[in-house]
Amino acid sequence: MINYTNIKILHAIVLLLALIGFSATSHAQKKHFEHNLYIGLGGVTSTPFDDGSYAFRMGYGLNCHVSDHWSIMPGIGYRARFQIGDADPGVGAYDCSYIDVPVLVQYHLMNNPRKSGLVVELGPVFSFLTSNATHYNDADPGDALNDKDVYRPFDLGLQPGVYYQLGRHWRLGVQGHIGLLDVIKKYSSVNESYHNHDLSIVANFHF
């Protein structure tokens, strides 16, 4: 079930970020673009069916610096939750993966994006499921829920991040995903809800 309060909050945040970006653009003296490659590993909250898993993410963003302090970065990424030691990944393990499409606004505390300093970001992320898990009750191989998909095909969330820039090309920090939608697919015997939240340590190379 879609939580319309969360959708309204997301709309307000998107509008605020758009106004910030427009304001920054109107005051920009010089624009430049920057390619970003990132990879990260962390933890993800437990589902109703299992304990917490690991989170992995990697991706690319094209960062447009619209002023000395502000930039806008759309991108594309791969994000997965997994458990170490799964005998049969995707069956009874509740692993899944997404293709993420984030649209982020970044604020650079230093006035030169090539110098060291803090960077913070926030923006919406649209997530499309690329691999699903299936329910399996090994005590009852004839259970009607067996082999049914666990997750819905789409998620909508927010991506906050805080980084420290090290010189010209590297940033190290933490990046999160705050899921706004219930991603559990419902059946007659499944009424649980779950919002996908994770937090990862991330390394970013930009040029």
PDB file of N, CA, C and O in Angstrom, residues 34-40 108 110 112-119 163-173 202-207:
ATOM      1  N   GLU A  34      31.459  16.957 -13.970  1.00  0.00           N
ATOM      2  CA  GLU A  34      32.383  16.070 -13.291  1.00  0.00           C
ATOM      3  C   GLU A  34      31.813  14.647 -13.326  1.00  0.00           C
ATOM      4  O   GLU A  34      30.639  14.429 -13.010  1.00  0.00           O
ATOM      5  N   HIS A  35      32.633  13.692 -13.725  1.00  0.00           N
ATOM      6  CA  HIS A  35      32.228  12.283 -13.721  1.00  0.00           C
ATOM      7  C   HIS A  35      32.534  11.677 -12.352  1.00  0.00           C
ATOM      8  O   HIS A  35      33.609  11.901 -11.786  1.00  0.00           O
ATOM      9  N   ASN A  36      31.567  10.904 -11.827  1.00  0.00           N
ATOM     10  CA  ASN A  36      31.715  10.287 -10.507  1.00  0.00           C
ATOM     11  C   ASN A  36      31.504   8.782 -10.598  1.00  0.00           C
ATOM     12  O   ASN A  36      30.483   8.322 -11.138  1.00  0.00           O
ATOM     13  N   LEU A  37      32.438   8.014 -10.069  1.00  0.00           N
ATOM     14  CA  LEU A  37      32.307   6.559  -9.940  1.00  0.00           C
ATOM     15  C   LEU A  37      32.381   6.222  -8.449  1.00  0.00           C
ATOM     16  O   LEU A  37      33.266   6.712  -7.743  1.00  0.00           O
ATOM     17  N   TYR A  38      31.451   5.390  -7.975  1.00  0.00           N
ATOM     18  CA  TYR A  38      31.453   5.105  -6.549  1.00  0.00           C
ATOM     19  C   TYR A  38      31.180   3.623  -6.288  1.00  0.00           C
ATOM     20  O   TYR A  38      30.567   2.921  -7.101  1.00  0.00           O
ATOM     21  N   ILE A  39      31.630   3.160  -5.127  1.00  0.00           N
ATOM     22  CA  ILE A  39      31.382   1.797  -4.671  1.00  0.00           C
ATOM     23  C   ILE A  39      31.272   1.831  -3.152  1.00  0.00           C
ATOM     24  O   ILE A  39      31.966   2.613  -2.487  1.00  0.00           O
ATOM     25  N   GLY A  40      30.366   1.008  -2.597  1.00  0.00           N
ATOM     26  CA  GLY A  40      30.166   1.047  -1.163  1.00  0.00           C
ATOM     27  C   GLY A  40      29.663  -0.272  -0.603  1.00  0.00           C
ATOM     28  O   GLY A  40      29.096  -1.103  -1.320  1.00  0.00           O
ATOM     29  N   HIS A 108      28.725  21.784  -1.373  1.00  0.00           N
ATOM     30  CA  HIS A 108      30.156  21.668  -1.101  1.00  0.00           C
ATOM     31  C   HIS A 108      30.541  22.793  -0.147  1.00  0.00           C
ATOM     32  O   HIS A 108      30.464  23.972  -0.521  1.00  0.00           O
ATOM     33  N   MET A 110      33.415  23.703   0.928  1.00  0.00           N
ATOM     34  CA  MET A 110      34.549  24.485   0.450  1.00  0.00           C
ATOM     35  C   MET A 110      34.104  25.222  -0.814  1.00  0.00           C
ATOM     36  O   MET A 110      33.223  24.777  -1.528  1.00  0.00           O
ATOM     37  N   ASN A 112      35.830  25.718  -3.462  1.00  0.00           N
ATOM     38  CA  ASN A 112      36.491  25.182  -4.650  1.00  0.00           C
ATOM     39  C   ASN A 112      36.269  23.672  -4.649  1.00  0.00           C
ATOM     40  O   ASN A 112      36.740  22.976  -3.750  1.00  0.00           O
ATOM     41  N   PRO A 113      35.510  23.127  -5.637  1.00  0.00           N
ATOM     42  CA  PRO A 113      35.179  21.699  -5.625  1.00  0.00           C
ATOM     43  C   PRO A 113      36.378  20.780  -5.765  1.00  0.00           C
ATOM     44  O   PRO A 113      36.254  19.569  -5.633  1.00  0.00           O
ATOM     45  N   ARG A 114      37.568  21.322  -6.042  1.00  0.00           N
ATOM     46  CA  ARG A 114      38.774  20.506  -6.165  1.00  0.00           C
ATOM     47  C   ARG A 114      39.589  20.454  -4.872  1.00  0.00           C
ATOM     48  O   ARG A 114      40.592  19.756  -4.806  1.00  0.00           O
ATOM     49  N   LYS A 115      39.157  21.226  -3.851  1.00  0.00           N
ATOM     50  CA  LYS A 115      39.904  21.250  -2.605  1.00  0.00           C
ATOM     51  C   LYS A 115      39.253  20.331  -1.580  1.00  0.00           C
ATOM     52  O   LYS A 115      38.103  19.921  -1.711  1.00  0.00           O
ATOM     53  N   SER A 116      39.995  20.005  -0.516  1.00  0.00           N
ATOM     54  CA  SER A 116      39.475  19.133   0.528  1.00  0.00           C
ATOM     55  C   SER A 116      38.402  19.846   1.338  1.00  0.00           C
ATOM     56  O   SER A 116      38.447  21.065   1.528  1.00  0.00           O
ATOM     57  N   GLY A 117      37.434  19.048   1.814  1.00  0.00           N
ATOM     58  CA  GLY A 117      36.350  19.604   2.620  1.00  0.00           C
ATOM     59  C   GLY A 117      35.129  18.716   2.591  1.00  0.00           C
ATOM     60  O   GLY A 117      35.091  17.684   1.907  1.00  0.00           O
ATOM     61  N   LEU A 118      34.095  19.090   3.324  1.00  0.00           N
ATOM     62  CA  LEU A 118      32.881  18.302   3.432  1.00  0.00           C
ATOM     63  C   LEU A 118      31.937  18.533   2.253  1.00  0.00           C
ATOM     64  O   LEU A 118      31.830  19.643   1.731  1.00  0.00           O
ATOM     65  N   VAL A 119      31.236  17.463   1.876  1.00  0.00           N
ATOM     66  CA  VAL A 119      30.198  17.510   0.848  1.00  0.00           C
ATOM     67  C   VAL A 119      28.979  16.780   1.413  1.00  0.00           C
ATOM     68  O   VAL A 119      29.100  15.671   1.935  1.00  0.00           O
ATOM     69  N   TYR A 163      30.202  13.267   2.797  1.00  0.00           N
ATOM     70  CA  TYR A 163      31.523  12.837   2.338  1.00  0.00           C
ATOM     71  C   TYR A 163      32.575  13.857   2.752  1.00  0.00           C
ATOM     72  O   TYR A 163      32.276  15.032   2.966  1.00  0.00           O
ATOM     73  N   TYR A 164      33.809  13.381   2.801  1.00  0.00           N
ATOM     74  CA  TYR A 164      34.946  14.285   2.945  1.00  0.00           C
ATOM     75  C   TYR A 164      35.821  14.150   1.713  1.00  0.00           C
ATOM     76  O   TYR A 164      36.236  13.047   1.347  1.00  0.00           O
ATOM     77  N   GLN A 165      36.033  15.270   1.047  1.00  0.00           N
ATOM     78  CA  GLN A 165      36.856  15.260  -0.164  1.00  0.00           C
ATOM     79  C   GLN A 165      38.329  15.299   0.184  1.00  0.00           C
ATOM     80  O   GLN A 165      38.772  16.137   0.977  1.00  0.00           O
ATOM     81  N   LEU A 166      39.086  14.379  -0.427  1.00  0.00           N
ATOM     82  CA  LEU A 166      40.526  14.286  -0.202  1.00  0.00           C
ATOM     83  C   LEU A 166      41.251  14.715  -1.471  1.00  0.00           C
ATOM     84  O   LEU A 166      41.433  13.924  -2.401  1.00  0.00           O
ATOM     85  N   GLY A 167      41.606  15.967  -1.555  1.00  0.00           N
ATOM     86  CA  GLY A 167      42.305  16.446  -2.739  1.00  0.00           C
ATOM     87  C   GLY A 167      41.403  16.539  -3.959  1.00  0.00           C
ATOM     88  O   GLY A 167      40.208  16.793  -3.849  1.00  0.00           O
ATOM     89  N   ARG A 168      41.970  16.295  -5.127  1.00  0.00           N
ATOM     90  CA  ARG A 168      41.269  16.560  -6.383  1.00  0.00           C
ATOM     91  C   ARG A 168      40.290  15.471  -6.810  1.00  0.00           C
ATOM     92  O   ARG A 168      39.294  15.753  -7.475  1.00  0.00           O
ATOM     93  N   HIS A 169      40.535  14.208  -6.449  1.00  0.00           N
ATOM     94  CA  HIS A 169      39.791  13.133  -7.101  1.00  0.00           C
ATOM     95  C   HIS A 169      39.044  12.163  -6.183  1.00  0.00           C
ATOM     96  O   HIS A 169      38.282  11.339  -6.692  1.00  0.00           O
ATOM     97  N   TRP A 170      39.243  12.206  -4.882  1.00  0.00           N
ATOM     98  CA  TRP A 170      38.643  11.192  -4.017  1.00  0.00           C
ATOM     99  C   TRP A 170      37.722  11.813  -2.968  1.00  0.00           C
ATOM    100  O   TRP A 170      38.025  12.862  -2.400  1.00  0.00           O
ATOM    101  N   ARG A 171      36.615  11.109  -2.708  1.00  0.00           N
ATOM    102  CA  ARG A 171      35.743  11.427  -1.585  1.00  0.00           C
ATOM    103  C   ARG A 171      35.446  10.131  -0.832  1.00  0.00           C
ATOM    104  O   ARG A 171      35.154   9.098  -1.447  1.00  0.00           O
ATOM    105  N   LEU A 172      35.485  10.179   0.485  1.00  0.00           N
ATOM    106  CA  LEU A 172      35.118   9.057   1.336  1.00  0.00           C
ATOM    107  C   LEU A 172      34.004   9.503   2.270  1.00  0.00           C
ATOM    108  O   LEU A 172      34.030  10.630   2.794  1.00  0.00           O
ATOM    109  N   GLY A 173      33.012   8.625   2.478  1.00  0.00           N
ATOM    110  CA  GLY A 173      31.910   9.024   3.345  1.00  0.00           C
ATOM    111  C   GLY A 173      30.888   7.932   3.533  1.00  0.00           C
ATOM    112  O   GLY A 173      31.168   6.743   3.351  1.00  0.00           O
ATOM    113  N   VAL A 202      31.207   4.572   1.593  1.00  0.00           N
ATOM    114  CA  VAL A 202      31.348   4.728   0.146  1.00  0.00           C
ATOM    115  C   VAL A 202      32.672   5.417  -0.196  1.00  0.00           C
ATOM    116  O   VAL A 202      33.081   6.374   0.465  1.00  0.00           O
ATOM    117  N   ALA A 203      33.320   4.916  -1.250  1.00  0.00           N
ATOM    118  CA  ALA A 203      34.475   5.578  -1.857  1.00  0.00           C
ATOM    119  C   ALA A 203      34.066   6.101  -3.221  1.00  0.00           C
ATOM    120  O   ALA A 203      33.447   5.378  -4.009  1.00  0.00           O
ATOM    121  N   ASN A 204      34.385   7.350  -3.492  1.00  0.00           N
ATOM    122  CA  ASN A 204      33.993   8.006  -4.734  1.00  0.00           C
ATOM    123  C   ASN A 204      35.242   8.544  -5.432  1.00  0.00           C
ATOM    124  O   ASN A 204      36.042   9.250  -4.825  1.00  0.00           O
ATOM    125  N   PHE A 205      35.375   8.205  -6.719  1.00  0.00           N
ATOM    126  CA  PHE A 205      36.453   8.759  -7.554  1.00  0.00           C
ATOM    127  C   PHE A 205      35.811   9.655  -8.596  1.00  0.00           C
ATOM    128  O   PHE A 205      34.883   9.238  -9.313  1.00  0.00           O
ATOM    129  N   HIS A 206      36.269  10.879  -8.697  1.00  0.00           N
ATOM    130  CA  HIS A 206      35.664  11.826  -9.645  1.00  0.00           C
ATOM    131  C   HIS A 206      36.763  12.530 -10.447  1.00  0.00           C
ATOM    132  O   HIS A 206      37.871  12.754  -9.985  1.00  0.00           O
ATOM    133  N   PHE A 207      36.400  12.861 -11.681  1.00  0.00           N
ATOM    134  CA  PHE A 207      37.362  13.501 -12.579  1.00  0.00           C
ATOM    135  C   PHE A 207      36.643  14.352 -13.611  1.00  0.00           C
ATOM    136  O   PHE A 207      35.436  14.250 -13.786  1.00  0.00           O
TER     137      PHE A 207
END
